[in-house]
């Protein structure tokens, strides 16, 4: 048994791990795209997209969740000839074709027949699984690895493998993966459990339940995005959101919230509905327009509504009491590009006549590195009645990070370049840090601490150098006899 990493080792993107079960059999966990600066590290776009490893022994692909940095290389895997099953939870299986279609359109091709062909393959190979139930994997025990010369036959009984998906609480459908290998004399008591964390969610995430630790892990491959930090103010972030919006709309300016269409947008809607529900005496809150300007977000919100059984207890209670946390009265969804332009014009014009209703616009992308939010920024960034509210991590080199950095200077206005044009930031700039969808250091430690049988071997992936190193020390303190390794 051996684990190889084809991504998420020098940073957080490009997740793709290969578990070699024996000489003839392996499985992949995730097949994600490299993004941002981690992409520019790769020599050229070709190498960053390519499946540059032998896939002849790969019997199955298991998807932890459908963020693009965990699924974006699937079209290339299919193009490389992978024909095995793609296992994912039911919700991930429902979201995945939408994500892949969008990724192909944005990054690869507008050719409809190529997109259609790729989606057809994907859907044919997708196998939706229930959470918490074992699925046996079909391995090649007769040694007929198609694309390679048959190695010597294995001695003894063939190894058996099965997988189970568990709630990860990161985004809708997200899972961590338990793999159990059995029947091999190499393992203590003949069994070995490997757990791949995927991305783990944090407690108090709106809408979704927190992850529970597995009963047993012999080997653990774990993310470390926040291995060096603990989240602050998670419990009072709703109040913070309310306060910032209340101050922002006093001058009737628009509030712009850049947010990724999957996950963050739905969390925000859930929080805003909660505020509106509580503020029955506030004319402002009862009148405010909440505009989601993203056709993708609308499709994802629909799936969040389809999978209400995956919501946490609080969200389910609200629904039972007759509320609709993700589809309430003051919510408007902008779909076509024409409507998008009209909405910007409407908001700009009503400003001139100062008869605008307060409005919050939620649009992608979450780091302003493209998407419809950019047009809103072009129209409203140099207006002092505007407020921009960041609720997610802004990576270095993105427009979002620049606005965060150069905006908000009380004495002189900073500026950014959008499409080559210099724009003065007159808008107010705010950041709320309590919305992270990742477990923090305590969460990552508790994930291990709460296992009944703890790992003898931990491989740390999916984090910056500092985060990985600090988390490794913490795990070593917790498990002095275990092998703690930063994956390479
Ligand atoms: Zn993720
Ligand atoms: Zn991730």
Short mmCIF file of C-alpha atoms and ligand atoms in Angstrom, two decimals:
data_model
loop_
_atom_site.label_atom_id
_atom_site.label_comp_id
_atom_site.label_asym_id
_atom_site.label_seq_id
_atom_site.Cartn_x
_atom_site.Cartn_y
_atom_site.Cartn_z
CA UNK A 1 0.00 0.00 0.00
CA UNK A 2 1.36 3.41 -0.99
CA UNK A 3 -0.11 6.91 -1.34
CA UNK A 4 1.03 9.26 -4.06
CA UNK A 5 0.01 12.91 -4.34
CA UNK A 6 -0.59 14.55 -7.71
CA UNK A 7 -1.57 17.93 -6.27
CA UNK A 8 -2.37 19.91 -3.09
CA UNK A 9 1.21 19.44 -1.86
CA UNK A 10 2.64 22.90 -2.62
CA UNK A 11 -0.45 24.80 -1.57
CA UNK A 12 -4.16 24.18 -1.40
CA UNK A 13 -5.19 23.55 -5.01
CA UNK A 14 -5.00 20.67 -7.48
CA UNK A 15 -6.09 17.98 -4.98
CA UNK A 16 -5.51 14.51 -6.42
CA UNK A 17 -4.30 11.55 -4.36
CA UNK A 18 -3.59 8.05 -5.62
CA UNK A 19 -3.88 5.11 -3.25
CA UNK A 20 -1.93 2.17 -4.65
CA UNK A 21 -3.63 -0.91 -3.22
CA UNK A 22 -1.31 -3.42 -4.88
CA UNK A 23 0.67 -3.66 -8.10
CA UNK A 24 -2.39 -3.90 -10.28
CA UNK A 25 -4.86 -1.71 -8.48
CA UNK A 26 -5.15 1.87 -7.36
CA UNK A 27 -7.85 4.46 -6.74
CA UNK A 28 -7.87 8.24 -7.05
CA UNK A 29 -9.29 10.59 -4.47
CA UNK A 30 -10.24 13.87 -6.19
CA UNK A 31 -8.91 15.22 -9.45
CA UNK A 32 -8.72 18.98 -9.02
CA UNK A 33 -7.41 21.95 -10.91
CA UNK A 34 -4.42 24.08 -9.92
CA UNK A 35 -5.46 27.71 -9.43
CA UNK A 36 -4.09 31.19 -8.81
CA UNK A 37 -0.39 31.54 -8.09
CA UNK A 38 -0.06 27.76 -7.77
CA UNK A 39 -1.07 27.55 -11.41
CA UNK A 40 1.53 30.06 -12.56
CA UNK A 41 4.17 27.95 -10.79
CA UNK A 42 3.51 25.22 -13.31
CA UNK A 43 5.62 25.66 -16.42
CA UNK A 44 2.67 26.13 -18.72
CA UNK A 45 -1.04 25.61 -18.81
CA UNK A 46 -0.58 22.19 -20.46
CA UNK A 47 1.35 20.66 -17.56
CA UNK A 48 -0.99 22.11 -14.95
CA UNK A 49 -4.00 20.52 -16.61
CA UNK A 50 -2.48 17.28 -17.73
CA UNK A 51 -2.90 13.90 -16.13
CA UNK A 52 0.85 13.33 -16.06
CA UNK A 53 0.78 9.96 -14.32
CA UNK A 54 -0.01 6.40 -15.32
CA UNK A 55 -3.72 5.68 -14.92
CA UNK A 56 -3.68 2.06 -16.13
CA UNK A 57 -4.14 0.71 -12.59
CA UNK A 58 -6.79 3.23 -11.52
CA UNK A 59 -10.00 1.30 -10.81
CA UNK A 60 -12.14 4.14 -9.43
CA UNK A 61 -12.23 7.87 -8.76
CA UNK A 62 -13.75 9.10 -5.51
CA UNK A 63 -14.82 12.73 -5.25
CA UNK A 64 -14.88 14.41 -1.83
CA UNK A 65 -16.75 17.56 -2.94
CA UNK A 66 -17.25 19.60 -6.05
CA UNK A 67 -15.03 22.64 -5.58
CA UNK A 68 -13.10 23.16 -8.79
CA UNK A 69 -9.72 22.57 -7.12
CA UNK A 70 -10.96 19.06 -6.29
CA UNK A 71 -12.78 18.17 -9.53
CA UNK A 72 -11.47 20.43 -12.31
CA UNK A 73 -9.14 17.89 -13.93
CA UNK A 74 -11.89 15.26 -14.38
CA UNK A 75 -12.42 16.14 -18.08
CA UNK A 76 -8.70 15.53 -18.65
CA UNK A 77 -8.89 12.23 -16.79
CA UNK A 78 -11.77 11.17 -19.03
CA UNK A 79 -9.86 12.34 -22.08
CA UNK A 80 -6.90 10.25 -20.91
CA UNK A 81 -9.13 7.19 -21.15
CA UNK A 82 -10.30 6.63 -17.59
CA UNK A 83 -13.38 4.39 -17.80
CA UNK A 84 -13.95 3.37 -14.17
CA UNK A 85 -16.70 4.46 -11.80
CA UNK A 86 -16.69 7.96 -10.28
CA UNK A 87 -18.07 7.68 -6.75
CA UNK A 88 -19.57 10.71 -4.99
CA UNK A 89 -22.40 11.47 -2.58
CA UNK A 90 -25.81 11.99 -4.15
CA UNK A 91 -25.63 15.76 -3.67
CA UNK A 92 -22.12 15.99 -5.14
CA UNK A 93 -23.26 13.85 -8.06
CA UNK A 94 -26.09 16.33 -8.67
CA UNK A 95 -23.79 19.37 -8.49
CA UNK A 96 -20.82 17.94 -10.39
CA UNK A 97 -22.14 18.17 -13.99
CA UNK A 98 -23.02 21.87 -13.37
CA UNK A 99 -19.52 22.58 -12.06
CA UNK A 100 -17.79 20.72 -14.89
CA UNK A 101 -19.98 22.33 -17.55
CA UNK A 102 -19.15 25.78 -16.20
CA UNK A 103 -15.44 24.97 -15.92
CA UNK A 104 -15.33 23.76 -19.52
CA UNK A 105 -17.14 26.88 -20.79
CA UNK A 106 -14.96 29.28 -18.85
CA UNK A 107 -11.59 27.62 -19.23
CA UNK A 108 -11.58 25.21 -22.13
CA UNK A 109 -14.07 25.50 -24.94
CA UNK A 110 -17.35 27.05 -26.02
CA UNK A 111 -17.85 24.18 -28.46
CA UNK A 112 -21.23 22.75 -27.45
CA UNK A 113 -20.69 19.28 -28.85
CA UNK A 114 -17.39 18.81 -27.00
CA UNK A 115 -19.03 19.93 -23.74
CA UNK A 116 -21.98 17.64 -24.36
CA UNK A 117 -19.76 14.65 -25.08
CA UNK A 118 -17.74 15.24 -21.92
CA UNK A 119 -20.84 15.57 -19.74
CA UNK A 120 -22.29 12.41 -21.26
CA UNK A 121 -19.18 10.43 -20.30
CA UNK A 122 -19.17 11.97 -16.83
CA UNK A 123 -22.81 11.14 -16.15
CA UNK A 124 -22.38 7.58 -17.43
CA UNK A 125 -19.48 6.97 -15.03
CA UNK A 126 -20.91 8.77 -11.99
CA UNK A 127 -22.12 6.47 -9.21
CA UNK A 128 -24.02 8.38 -6.48
CA UNK A 129 -23.59 6.88 -3.01
CA UNK A 130 -25.42 7.30 0.28
CA UNK A 131 -23.46 8.68 3.20
CA UNK A 132 -22.33 6.15 5.83
CA UNK A 133 -22.71 2.98 3.78
CA UNK A 134 -19.94 0.75 2.51
CA UNK A 135 -19.38 0.29 -1.20
CA UNK A 136 -17.14 -2.55 -2.36
CA UNK A 137 -14.63 -1.65 -5.06
CA UNK A 138 -14.10 -3.86 -8.04
CA UNK A 139 -10.43 -4.63 -8.27
CA UNK A 140 -8.51 -6.37 -10.99
CA UNK A 141 -7.50 -9.57 -9.25
CA UNK A 142 -6.97 -11.58 -12.41
CA UNK A 143 -4.24 -9.26 -13.55
CA UNK A 144 -5.52 -7.87 -16.78
CA UNK A 145 -4.31 -4.32 -16.47
CA UNK A 146 -5.26 -3.16 -19.91
CA UNK A 147 -2.66 -0.61 -20.76
CA UNK A 148 0.34 -2.24 -19.15
CA UNK A 149 2.20 -5.48 -19.46
CA UNK A 150 0.87 -7.91 -16.90
CA UNK A 151 3.19 -8.05 -13.92
CA UNK A 152 3.74 -11.27 -12.02
CA UNK A 153 0.56 -12.58 -10.41
CA UNK A 154 -0.02 -11.73 -6.76
CA UNK A 155 0.65 -14.36 -4.17
CA UNK A 156 -2.03 -15.47 -1.73
CA UNK A 157 -5.56 -14.14 -1.53
CA UNK A 158 -6.37 -10.97 -3.42
CA UNK A 159 -6.80 -7.78 -1.40
CA UNK A 160 -10.33 -6.52 -0.95
CA UNK A 161 -11.26 -2.85 -0.79
CA UNK A 162 -14.36 -0.93 0.17
CA UNK A 163 -15.15 2.75 0.70
CA UNK A 164 -17.52 4.79 2.83
CA UNK A 165 -18.38 8.50 2.54
CA UNK A 166 -18.94 10.50 5.73
CA UNK A 167 -20.30 14.00 6.33
CA UNK A 168 -17.56 16.64 6.07
CA UNK A 169 -19.69 19.77 6.61
CA UNK A 170 -17.69 21.87 4.14
CA UNK A 171 -20.18 22.47 1.30
CA UNK A 172 -23.34 20.64 0.23
CA UNK A 173 -22.54 16.98 -0.45
CA UNK A 174 -18.98 17.19 0.88
CA UNK A 175 -17.51 14.03 2.34
CA UNK A 176 -14.42 12.54 3.80
CA UNK A 177 -13.55 9.09 2.54
CA UNK A 178 -12.83 5.95 4.53
CA UNK A 179 -11.11 3.18 2.61
CA UNK A 180 -10.83 -0.26 4.14
CA UNK A 181 -8.36 -2.74 2.71
CA UNK A 182 -8.59 -6.31 3.93
CA UNK A 183 -7.32 -9.79 3.23
CA UNK A 184 -3.69 -8.79 3.17
CA UNK A 185 -1.05 -10.33 5.46
CA UNK A 186 0.71 -6.94 5.47
CA UNK A 187 -1.93 -5.45 7.77
CA UNK A 188 -2.36 -5.85 11.49
CA UNK A 189 -5.35 -8.15 12.00
CA UNK A 190 -5.61 -8.24 8.23
CA UNK A 191 -7.30 -4.83 7.91
CA UNK A 192 -6.14 -1.31 7.21
CA UNK A 193 -8.25 1.84 7.20
CA UNK A 194 -7.13 4.92 5.30
CA UNK A 195 -9.05 8.16 5.74
CA UNK A 196 -8.84 11.01 3.21
CA UNK A 197 -10.22 14.16 4.84
CA UNK A 198 -11.06 16.12 1.68
CA UNK A 199 -11.90 19.62 2.95
CA UNK A 200 -13.32 19.55 6.47
CA UNK A 201 -15.97 22.03 7.53
CA UNK A 202 -16.06 24.02 10.74
CA UNK A 203 -18.59 24.02 13.55
CA UNK A 204 -21.28 26.75 13.33
CA UNK A 205 -21.26 26.70 9.55
CA UNK A 206 -24.63 28.03 8.41
CA UNK A 207 -26.91 25.31 7.00
CA UNK A 208 -24.60 22.31 7.34
CA UNK A 209 -23.80 20.02 10.27
CA UNK A 210 -20.26 19.85 11.62
CA UNK A 211 -18.17 16.79 10.69
CA UNK A 212 -17.85 13.88 13.15
CA UNK A 213 -14.60 11.97 13.45
CA UNK A 214 -14.32 8.46 12.07
CA UNK A 215 -14.21 5.51 14.46
CA UNK A 216 -10.86 4.38 13.20
CA UNK A 217 -8.07 5.52 10.91
CA UNK A 218 -4.75 3.71 10.55
CA UNK A 219 -3.46 6.12 7.95
CA UNK A 220 -4.86 9.64 7.63
CA UNK A 221 -4.39 12.09 4.76
CA UNK A 222 -5.60 15.43 6.08
CA UNK A 223 -6.01 18.97 4.80
CA UNK A 224 -4.33 21.82 6.71
CA UNK A 225 -5.71 25.05 5.20
CA UNK A 226 -6.05 26.59 8.68
CA UNK A 227 -3.52 24.35 10.43
CA UNK A 228 -1.93 27.44 12.00
CA UNK A 229 -5.02 29.50 12.89
CA UNK A 230 -8.20 29.48 14.89
CA UNK A 231 -11.29 31.25 13.61
CA UNK A 232 -12.49 34.24 15.60
CA UNK A 233 -15.98 35.57 16.08
CA UNK A 234 -17.83 32.73 14.41
CA UNK A 235 -20.71 32.97 16.82
CA UNK A 236 -21.28 36.70 16.44
CA UNK A 237 -20.69 37.02 12.72
CA UNK A 238 -24.46 37.32 11.99
CA UNK A 239 -24.55 40.39 14.24
CA UNK A 240 -21.46 41.76 12.49
CA UNK A 241 -23.07 41.23 9.10
CA UNK A 242 -26.21 43.00 10.28
CA UNK A 243 -24.28 45.96 11.75
CA UNK A 244 -22.16 46.51 8.65
CA UNK A 245 -25.17 46.36 6.33
CA UNK A 246 -27.22 48.72 8.52
CA UNK A 247 -24.46 51.33 8.47
CA UNK A 248 -23.80 50.80 4.77
CA UNK A 249 -27.36 51.44 3.61
CA UNK A 250 -27.93 54.66 5.58
CA UNK A 251 -26.77 56.66 2.55
CA UNK A 252 -28.83 54.44 0.21
CA UNK A 253 -25.73 53.02 -1.40
CA UNK A 254 -25.45 49.51 -2.77
CA UNK A 255 -23.74 46.80 -0.78
CA UNK A 256 -21.64 44.48 -2.94
CA UNK A 257 -20.71 41.05 -1.62
CA UNK A 258 -18.37 38.99 -3.80
CA UNK A 259 -19.12 35.32 -3.12
CA UNK A 260 -18.53 31.97 -4.76
CA UNK A 261 -21.72 30.58 -6.28
CA UNK A 262 -21.45 27.32 -4.43
CA UNK A 263 -21.53 27.34 -0.66
CA UNK A 264 -20.87 30.91 0.36
CA UNK A 265 -23.82 32.40 -1.56
CA UNK A 266 -26.26 29.98 0.08
CA UNK A 267 -24.75 30.60 3.52
CA UNK A 268 -25.22 34.34 3.05
CA UNK A 269 -28.83 33.96 1.94
CA UNK A 270 -29.48 31.82 4.97
CA UNK A 271 -27.96 34.46 7.27
CA UNK A 272 -29.80 37.36 5.58
CA UNK A 273 -33.15 35.58 5.83
CA UNK A 274 -32.47 35.06 9.53
CA UNK A 275 -31.81 38.80 10.05
CA UNK A 276 -34.91 39.82 8.07
CA UNK A 277 -36.99 37.35 10.06
CA UNK A 278 -35.79 38.82 13.36
CA UNK A 279 -36.04 42.47 12.30
CA UNK A 280 -39.81 42.60 11.83
CA UNK A 281 -39.92 46.19 13.11
CA UNK A 282 -37.18 47.49 10.86
CA UNK A 283 -38.52 49.25 7.76
CA UNK A 284 -35.08 49.05 6.21
CA UNK A 285 -34.77 45.27 6.60
CA UNK A 286 -38.32 44.69 5.44
CA UNK A 287 -37.63 46.75 2.30
CA UNK A 288 -34.13 45.77 1.36
CA UNK A 289 -33.65 44.03 -2.00
CA UNK A 290 -31.31 41.08 -2.04
CA UNK A 291 -30.06 40.43 -5.53
CA UNK A 292 -28.20 37.27 -6.44
CA UNK A 293 -26.65 38.03 -9.81
CA UNK A 294 -25.40 34.65 -10.93
CA UNK A 295 -27.16 31.96 -12.95
CA UNK A 296 -24.77 29.38 -11.46
CA UNK A 297 -25.60 30.40 -7.90
CA UNK A 298 -29.30 30.06 -8.70
CA UNK A 299 -28.76 26.50 -9.95
CA UNK A 300 -26.72 25.60 -6.88
CA UNK A 301 -29.30 27.15 -4.56
CA UNK A 302 -31.90 24.94 -6.22
CA UNK A 303 -29.76 21.89 -5.35
CA UNK A 304 -29.34 23.11 -1.76
CA UNK A 305 -33.15 23.19 -1.64
CA UNK A 306 -33.39 19.71 -3.18
CA UNK A 307 -31.15 18.25 -0.48
CA UNK A 308 -32.79 19.66 2.65
CA UNK A 309 -32.21 16.33 4.39
CA UNK A 310 -28.51 17.33 4.55
CA UNK A 311 -29.19 20.62 6.35
CA UNK A 312 -28.34 21.00 10.01
CA UNK A 313 -30.91 20.84 12.81
CA UNK A 314 -31.39 24.61 13.05
CA UNK A 315 -32.09 25.05 9.34
CA UNK A 316 -34.50 22.12 9.40
CA UNK A 317 -36.37 23.66 12.35
CA UNK A 318 -36.73 26.96 10.51
CA UNK A 319 -38.09 25.17 7.50
CA UNK A 320 -40.61 23.24 9.61
CA UNK A 321 -41.84 26.50 11.11
CA UNK A 322 -42.80 27.61 7.60
CA UNK A 323 -39.78 29.70 6.67
CA UNK A 324 -37.83 29.31 3.44
CA UNK A 325 -34.24 30.14 4.28
CA UNK A 326 -33.08 30.04 0.66
CA UNK A 327 -36.06 31.37 -1.25
CA UNK A 328 -37.66 34.29 0.57
CA UNK A 329 -39.73 37.22 -0.63
CA UNK A 330 -37.06 39.92 -0.92
CA UNK A 331 -34.70 37.76 -2.91
CA UNK A 332 -34.23 38.44 -6.64
CA UNK A 333 -32.23 36.26 -8.95
CA UNK A 334 -30.65 37.75 -12.04
CA UNK A 335 -30.20 35.23 -14.80
CA UNK A 336 -29.41 36.44 -18.33
CA UNK A 337 -26.60 38.79 -19.24
CA UNK A 338 -29.19 41.33 -20.43
CA UNK A 339 -30.87 41.33 -17.02
CA UNK A 340 -27.45 41.70 -15.43
CA UNK A 341 -26.70 44.86 -17.40
CA UNK A 342 -30.22 46.18 -16.72
CA UNK A 343 -29.77 45.65 -12.98
CA UNK A 344 -26.55 47.66 -12.94
CA UNK A 345 -28.20 50.43 -14.97
CA UNK A 346 -31.21 50.45 -12.70
CA UNK A 347 -29.09 50.69 -9.56
CA UNK A 348 -26.94 53.46 -11.08
CA UNK A 349 -29.91 55.45 -12.33
CA UNK A 350 -31.95 55.26 -9.15
CA UNK A 351 -28.87 56.60 -7.37
CA UNK A 352 -29.02 59.73 -9.52
CA UNK A 353 -32.61 60.32 -8.55
CA UNK A 354 -31.84 59.31 -4.97
CA UNK A 355 -34.93 57.17 -4.78
CA UNK A 356 -33.15 53.86 -4.58
CA UNK A 357 -34.28 51.17 -2.20
CA UNK A 358 -31.48 49.68 -0.15
CA UNK A 359 -29.94 46.80 -2.06
CA UNK A 360 -27.42 44.04 -1.46
CA UNK A 361 -25.86 42.39 -4.49
CA UNK A 362 -24.26 38.98 -4.15
CA UNK A 363 -22.23 37.98 -7.22
CA UNK A 364 -19.30 35.76 -8.19
CA UNK A 365 -16.43 35.35 -8.23
CA UNK A 366 -15.63 35.35 -4.56
CA UNK A 367 -12.19 36.92 -5.08
CA UNK A 368 -13.36 39.35 -7.82
CA UNK A 369 -11.02 37.62 -10.25
CA UNK A 370 -13.70 37.51 -12.94
CA UNK A 371 -17.43 36.98 -13.09
CA UNK A 372 -20.26 39.49 -12.86
CA UNK A 373 -19.02 41.16 -9.68
CA UNK A 374 -16.38 42.89 -11.83
CA UNK A 375 -19.03 44.88 -13.73
CA UNK A 376 -20.55 46.01 -10.44
CA UNK A 377 -17.13 47.11 -9.23
CA UNK A 378 -16.56 49.08 -12.44
CA UNK A 379 -19.88 50.84 -11.94
CA UNK A 380 -19.82 51.46 -8.19
CA UNK A 381 -16.29 51.28 -6.82
CA UNK A 382 -15.70 55.03 -7.15
CA UNK A 383 -18.95 55.95 -5.43
CA UNK A 384 -18.64 56.75 -1.76
CA UNK A 385 -22.14 55.47 -0.98
CA UNK A 386 -21.09 51.95 -2.06
CA UNK A 387 -19.87 49.37 0.45
CA UNK A 388 -17.96 46.23 -0.44
CA UNK A 389 -18.16 43.41 2.01
CA UNK A 390 -15.67 40.54 1.88
CA UNK A 391 -16.79 37.34 3.55
CA UNK A 392 -14.17 34.95 2.20
CA UNK A 393 -10.43 34.51 1.87
CA UNK A 394 -8.85 36.81 -0.77
CA UNK A 395 -5.78 35.20 -2.32
CA UNK A 396 -2.68 37.21 -3.15
CA UNK A 397 -2.79 38.56 -6.70
CA UNK A 398 -6.58 38.79 -6.94
CA UNK A 399 -8.58 41.99 -7.45
CA UNK A 400 -10.38 41.26 -4.18
CA UNK A 401 -7.09 41.26 -2.27
CA UNK A 402 -6.07 44.56 -3.93
CA UNK A 403 -9.37 46.25 -3.03
CA UNK A 404 -9.00 44.96 0.53
CA UNK A 405 -5.45 46.30 0.67
CA UNK A 406 -5.79 49.67 -1.07
CA UNK A 407 -9.35 50.57 -0.13
CA UNK A 408 -10.35 51.94 3.24
CA UNK A 409 -7.55 54.46 3.59
CA UNK A 410 -9.15 57.23 5.59
CA UNK A 411 -6.86 60.06 4.42
CA UNK A 412 -6.35 59.34 0.74
CA UNK A 413 -8.19 57.12 -1.68
CA UNK A 414 -6.43 54.05 -2.97
CA UNK A 415 -6.97 52.71 -6.44
CA UNK A 416 -6.99 49.50 -8.45
CA UNK A 417 -6.79 48.66 -12.14
CA UNK A 418 -9.72 46.89 -13.72
CA UNK A 419 -9.31 45.91 -17.38
CA UNK A 420 -6.44 48.39 -17.63
CA UNK A 421 -8.49 51.27 -16.25
CA UNK A 422 -7.48 53.00 -13.04
CA UNK A 423 -10.37 53.23 -10.58
CA UNK A 424 -10.27 55.19 -7.33
CA UNK A 425 -11.76 53.23 -4.45
CA UNK A 426 -14.24 55.59 -2.83
CA UNK A 427 -16.45 52.75 -1.60
CA UNK A 428 -16.24 51.54 1.97
CA UNK A 429 -14.42 48.22 2.31
CA UNK A 430 -15.25 45.73 5.06
CA UNK A 431 -14.20 42.19 5.93
CA UNK A 432 -15.97 39.62 8.08
CA UNK A 433 -13.77 36.66 8.92
CA UNK A 434 -16.26 34.34 10.60
CA UNK A 435 -17.55 32.61 7.47
CA UNK A 436 -14.73 30.24 6.63
CA UNK A 437 -15.93 26.87 5.36
CA UNK A 438 -12.77 25.15 6.62
CA UNK A 439 -12.05 23.63 9.99
CA UNK A 440 -9.53 25.68 11.97
CA UNK A 441 -6.57 24.31 13.91
CA UNK A 442 -8.75 23.17 16.83
CA UNK A 443 -11.13 21.50 14.41
CA UNK A 444 -8.30 19.63 12.67
CA UNK A 445 -6.86 18.47 15.98
CA UNK A 446 -10.25 17.42 17.33
CA UNK A 447 -10.89 15.42 14.18
CA UNK A 448 -7.98 13.15 15.21
CA UNK A 449 -8.47 13.41 18.96
CA UNK A 450 -12.05 12.15 18.77
CA UNK A 451 -11.21 8.97 16.85
CA UNK A 452 -11.59 5.78 18.87
CA UNK A 453 -8.57 4.21 17.11
CA UNK A 454 -6.07 6.88 16.17
CA UNK A 455 -3.74 6.86 13.17
CA UNK A 456 -0.17 5.55 13.27
CA UNK A 457 0.59 7.56 10.17
CA UNK A 458 -0.61 11.05 9.19
CA UNK A 459 0.16 12.70 5.87
CA UNK A 460 -0.54 16.44 5.79
CA UNK A 461 -1.66 18.02 2.51
CA UNK A 462 -3.65 21.04 1.24
CA UNK A 463 -2.06 23.97 3.10
CA UNK A 464 0.68 26.58 3.02
CA UNK A 465 4.12 25.57 4.32
CA UNK A 466 3.66 27.33 7.64
CA UNK A 467 0.22 25.86 8.28
CA UNK A 468 1.45 22.34 7.50
CA UNK A 469 4.52 22.62 9.72
CA UNK A 470 2.60 23.98 12.72
CA UNK A 471 -0.13 21.37 12.38
CA UNK A 472 2.49 18.60 12.09
CA UNK A 473 3.97 19.66 15.45
CA UNK A 474 0.54 19.67 17.06
CA UNK A 475 -0.17 16.15 15.80
CA UNK A 476 3.21 14.92 16.99
CA UNK A 477 2.46 16.25 20.48
CA UNK A 478 -0.90 14.51 20.41
CA UNK A 479 0.47 11.22 19.02
CA UNK A 480 4.15 10.91 20.06
CA UNK A 481 4.52 7.43 18.54
CA UNK A 482 2.87 8.12 15.21
CA UNK A 483 4.65 8.95 11.99
CA UNK A 484 3.65 12.52 11.06
CA UNK A 485 4.63 13.50 7.57
CA UNK A 486 4.21 16.55 5.35
CA UNK A 487 3.24 15.09 1.99
CA UNK A 488 5.56 15.63 -0.95
ZN1 LIG B 1 -13.35 22.92 -0.85
ZN1 LIG B 2 -9.88 22.32 -1.07
#
